[in-house]
mmCIF file of C-alpha atoms in Angstrom:
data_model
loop_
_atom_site.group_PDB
_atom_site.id
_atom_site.type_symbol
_atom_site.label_atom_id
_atom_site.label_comp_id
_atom_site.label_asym_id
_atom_site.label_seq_id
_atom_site.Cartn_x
_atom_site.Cartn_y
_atom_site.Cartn_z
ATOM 1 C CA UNK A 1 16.292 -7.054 -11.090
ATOM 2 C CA UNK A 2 19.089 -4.895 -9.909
ATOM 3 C CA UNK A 3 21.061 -5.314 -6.908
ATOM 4 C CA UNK A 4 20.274 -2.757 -4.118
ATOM 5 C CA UNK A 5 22.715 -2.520 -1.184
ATOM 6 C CA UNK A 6 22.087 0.968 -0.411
ATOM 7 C CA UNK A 7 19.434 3.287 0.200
ATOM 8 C CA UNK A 8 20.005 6.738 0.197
ATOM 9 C CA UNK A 9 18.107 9.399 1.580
ATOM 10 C CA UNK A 10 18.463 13.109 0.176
ATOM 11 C CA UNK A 11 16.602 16.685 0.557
ATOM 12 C CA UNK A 12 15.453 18.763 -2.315
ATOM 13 C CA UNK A 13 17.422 21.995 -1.060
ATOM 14 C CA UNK A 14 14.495 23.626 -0.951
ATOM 15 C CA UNK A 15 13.056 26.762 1.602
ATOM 16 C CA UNK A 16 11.476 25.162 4.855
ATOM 17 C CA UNK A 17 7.581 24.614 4.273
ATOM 18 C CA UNK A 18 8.296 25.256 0.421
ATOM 19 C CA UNK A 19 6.054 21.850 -0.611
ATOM 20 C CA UNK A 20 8.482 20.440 -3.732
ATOM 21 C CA UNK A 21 6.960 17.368 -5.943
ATOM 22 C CA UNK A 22 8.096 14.605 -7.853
ATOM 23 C CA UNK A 23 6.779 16.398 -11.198
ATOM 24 C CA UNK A 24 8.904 19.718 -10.209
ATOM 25 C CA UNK A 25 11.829 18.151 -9.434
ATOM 26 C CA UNK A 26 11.913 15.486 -12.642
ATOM 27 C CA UNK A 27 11.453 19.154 -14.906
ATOM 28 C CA UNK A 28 14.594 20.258 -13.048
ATOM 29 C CA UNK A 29 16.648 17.215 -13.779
ATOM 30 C CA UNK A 30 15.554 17.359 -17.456
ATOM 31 C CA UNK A 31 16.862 20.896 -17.525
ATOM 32 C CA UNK A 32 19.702 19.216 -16.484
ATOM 33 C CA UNK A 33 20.334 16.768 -19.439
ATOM 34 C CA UNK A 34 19.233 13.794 -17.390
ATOM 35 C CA UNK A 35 17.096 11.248 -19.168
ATOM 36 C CA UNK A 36 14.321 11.408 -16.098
ATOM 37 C CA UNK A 37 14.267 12.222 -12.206
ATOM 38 C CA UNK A 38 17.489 11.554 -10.595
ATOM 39 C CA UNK A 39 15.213 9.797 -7.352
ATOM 40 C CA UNK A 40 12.784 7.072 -7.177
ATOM 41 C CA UNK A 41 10.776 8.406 -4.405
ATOM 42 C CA UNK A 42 9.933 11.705 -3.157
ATOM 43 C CA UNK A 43 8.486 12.786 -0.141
ATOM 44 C CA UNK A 44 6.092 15.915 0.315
ATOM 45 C CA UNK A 45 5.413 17.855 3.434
ATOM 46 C CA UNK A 46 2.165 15.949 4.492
ATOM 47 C CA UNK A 47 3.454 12.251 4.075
ATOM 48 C CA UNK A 48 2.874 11.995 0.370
ATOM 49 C CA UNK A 49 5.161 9.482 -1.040
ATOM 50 C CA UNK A 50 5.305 10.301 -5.251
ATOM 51 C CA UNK A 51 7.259 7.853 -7.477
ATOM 52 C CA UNK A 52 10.244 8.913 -9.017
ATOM 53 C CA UNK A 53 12.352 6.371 -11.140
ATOM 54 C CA UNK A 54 11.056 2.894 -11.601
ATOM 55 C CA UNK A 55 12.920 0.911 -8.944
ATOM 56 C CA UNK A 56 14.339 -1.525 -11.561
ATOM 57 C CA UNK A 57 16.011 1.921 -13.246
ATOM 58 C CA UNK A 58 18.939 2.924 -12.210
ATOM 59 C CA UNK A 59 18.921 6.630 -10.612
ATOM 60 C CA UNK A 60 20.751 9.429 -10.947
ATOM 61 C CA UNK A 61 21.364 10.725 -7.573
ATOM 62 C CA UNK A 62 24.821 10.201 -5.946
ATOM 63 C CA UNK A 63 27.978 9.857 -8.133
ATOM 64 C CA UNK A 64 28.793 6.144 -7.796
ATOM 65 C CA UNK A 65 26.284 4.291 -6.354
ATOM 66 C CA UNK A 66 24.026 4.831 -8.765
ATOM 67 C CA UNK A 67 24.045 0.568 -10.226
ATOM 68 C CA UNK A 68 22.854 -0.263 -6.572
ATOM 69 C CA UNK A 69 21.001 1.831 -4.879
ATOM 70 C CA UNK A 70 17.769 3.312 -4.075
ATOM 71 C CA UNK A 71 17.084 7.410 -3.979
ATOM 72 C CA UNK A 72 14.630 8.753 -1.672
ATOM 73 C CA UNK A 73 13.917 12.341 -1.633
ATOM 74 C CA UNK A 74 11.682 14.547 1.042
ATOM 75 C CA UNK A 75 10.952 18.271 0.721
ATOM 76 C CA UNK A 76 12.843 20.849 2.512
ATOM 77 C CA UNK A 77 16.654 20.881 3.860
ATOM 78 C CA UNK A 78 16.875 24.505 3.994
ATOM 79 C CA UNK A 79 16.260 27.362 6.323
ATOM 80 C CA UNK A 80 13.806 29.951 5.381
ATOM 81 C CA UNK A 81 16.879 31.426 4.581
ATOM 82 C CA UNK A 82 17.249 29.336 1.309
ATOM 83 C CA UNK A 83 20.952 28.955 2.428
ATOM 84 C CA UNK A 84 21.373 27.278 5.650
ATOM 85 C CA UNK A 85 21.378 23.546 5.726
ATOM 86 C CA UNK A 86 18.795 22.999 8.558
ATOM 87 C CA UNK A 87 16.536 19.392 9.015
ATOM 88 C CA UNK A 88 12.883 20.587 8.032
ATOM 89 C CA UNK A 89 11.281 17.280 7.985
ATOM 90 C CA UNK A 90 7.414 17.214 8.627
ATOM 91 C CA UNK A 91 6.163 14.670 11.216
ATOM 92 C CA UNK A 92 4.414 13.756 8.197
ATOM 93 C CA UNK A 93 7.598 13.452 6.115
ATOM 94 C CA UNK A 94 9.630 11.416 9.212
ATOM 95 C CA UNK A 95 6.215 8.942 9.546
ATOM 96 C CA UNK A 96 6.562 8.388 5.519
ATOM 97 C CA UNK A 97 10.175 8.002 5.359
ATOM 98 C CA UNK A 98 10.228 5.729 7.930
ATOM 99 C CA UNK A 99 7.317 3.253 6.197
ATOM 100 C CA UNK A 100 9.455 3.804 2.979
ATOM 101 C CA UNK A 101 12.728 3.128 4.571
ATOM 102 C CA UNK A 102 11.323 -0.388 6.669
ATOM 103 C CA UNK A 103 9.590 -1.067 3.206
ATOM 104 C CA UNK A 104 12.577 -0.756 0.799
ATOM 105 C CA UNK A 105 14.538 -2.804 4.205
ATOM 106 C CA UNK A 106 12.559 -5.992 3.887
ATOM 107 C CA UNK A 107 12.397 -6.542 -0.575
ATOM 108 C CA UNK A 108 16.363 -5.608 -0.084
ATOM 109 C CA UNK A 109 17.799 -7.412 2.812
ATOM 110 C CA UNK A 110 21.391 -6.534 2.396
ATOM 111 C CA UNK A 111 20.592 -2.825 1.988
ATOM 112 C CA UNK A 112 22.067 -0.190 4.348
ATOM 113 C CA UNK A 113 20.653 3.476 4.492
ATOM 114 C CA UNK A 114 22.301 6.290 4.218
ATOM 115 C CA UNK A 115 22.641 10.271 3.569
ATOM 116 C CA UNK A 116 23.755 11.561 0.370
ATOM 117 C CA UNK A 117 26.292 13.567 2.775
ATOM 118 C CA UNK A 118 27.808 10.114 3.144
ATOM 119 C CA UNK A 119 28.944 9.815 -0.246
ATOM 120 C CA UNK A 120 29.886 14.021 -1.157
ATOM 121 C CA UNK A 121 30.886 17.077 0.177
ATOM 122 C CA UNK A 122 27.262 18.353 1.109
ATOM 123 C CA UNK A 123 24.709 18.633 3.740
ATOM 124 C CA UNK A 124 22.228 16.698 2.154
ATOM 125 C CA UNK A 125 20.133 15.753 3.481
ATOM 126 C CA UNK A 126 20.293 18.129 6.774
ATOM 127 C CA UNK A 127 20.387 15.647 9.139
ATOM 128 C CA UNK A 128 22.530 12.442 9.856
ATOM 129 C CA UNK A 129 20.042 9.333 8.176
ATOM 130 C CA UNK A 130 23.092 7.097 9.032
ATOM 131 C CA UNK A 131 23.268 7.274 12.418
ATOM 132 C CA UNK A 132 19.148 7.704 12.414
ATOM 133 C CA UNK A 133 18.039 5.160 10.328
ATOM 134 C CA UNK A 134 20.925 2.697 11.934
ATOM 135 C CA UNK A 135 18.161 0.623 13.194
ATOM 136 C CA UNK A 136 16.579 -0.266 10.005
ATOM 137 C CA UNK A 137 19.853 -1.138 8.215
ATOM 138 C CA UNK A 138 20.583 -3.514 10.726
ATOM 139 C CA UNK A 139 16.990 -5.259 10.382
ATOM 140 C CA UNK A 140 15.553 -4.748 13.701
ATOM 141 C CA UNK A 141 12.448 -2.666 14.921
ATOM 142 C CA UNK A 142 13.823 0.177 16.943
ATOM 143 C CA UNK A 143 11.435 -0.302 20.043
ATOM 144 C CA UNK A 144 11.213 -3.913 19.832
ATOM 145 C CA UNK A 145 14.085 -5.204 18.665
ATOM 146 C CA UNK A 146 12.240 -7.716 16.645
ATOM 147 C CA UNK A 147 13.703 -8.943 13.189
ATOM 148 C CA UNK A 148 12.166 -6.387 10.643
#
C-alpha cells in the first residue's frame, strides 16, 4: 500500500451549479494522454461522492506529490462567469467533503490536507482547504476537540 501524507483537495473549474462527474472528467483526462482520471474522488453538487483512481494508484493531479497523496475533486470553482475563481461548494458538497476528508484522516494518520493552490500557481480549488480543513490534519474534531 502506498504511503499517503497528503490529501489534496481540488475544483473541476467548472461554471457554478454546472453538476461535473467522475465519468466526464476521466474522458477529459484521457483526451489528455493520461492513462485514467487524474483524482480518486469526486464530489457532485448534491453530496455524491464518485470514485476516481483506485486509492492504491497513484493519481495524476498535482505535479509532485503524486507517489503520496490522495486527490479529491468537487464540482464547481468558477463564477457563472466561467472565469472568475469563486468557492461554489454545495452544502451538500462541504457535508461530503468533510466525511471524505475525516475518512481519508483516520486510514492515513500522518496525512495533512491541502489545496492544489498549495502546490501551483492557481486558484484551485477557490477557497483556502489549508487553513479550513486545519482541524482534520491535526486529528481533532473541530467542535469537540476529541482525537479524530
Amino acid at each position: 500500500m502506498r504511503k499517503i501524507d497528503e490529501i489534496i483537495v481540488h475544483c473541476s473549474a467548472t461554471r457554478e451549479g454546472q453538476d461535473i462527474n467522475a465519468k466526464t472528467i476521466r474522458q477529459w483526462h484521457l483526451d489528455r494522454g493520461w492513462k485514467d482520471i487524474g483524482y480518486h474522488y469526486v464530489i457532485l453538487l448534491d453530496g455524491t461522492i464518485e470514485k476516481g483512481r483506485e486509492d492504491k494508484n497513484e493519481g495524476e493531479h498535482t505535479l509532485g506529490h503524486n507517489h503520496s497523496s490522495i486527490g479529491i475533486c468537487y464540482s464547481g470553482g468558477l463564477d457563472k462567469d466561467g472565469k472568475t475563481p469563486k468557492d461554489t461548494r454545495t452544502e451538500k458538497q462541504e457535508e461530503s467533503l468533510i466525511s471524505l476528508l475525516l475518512s481519508l484522516k483516520k486510514e492515513h494518520k500522518e496525512a495533512i490536507v491541502y489545496g492544489h493552490r498549495d502546490f501551483s500557481n492557481k486558484a484551485c480549488p477557490s477557497f483556502d482547504a489549508t487553513s479550513e480543513y486545519k482541524w482534520i490534519s491535526n486529528g481533532y474534531c473541530k467542535d469537540t476537540q476529541e482525537e479524530i
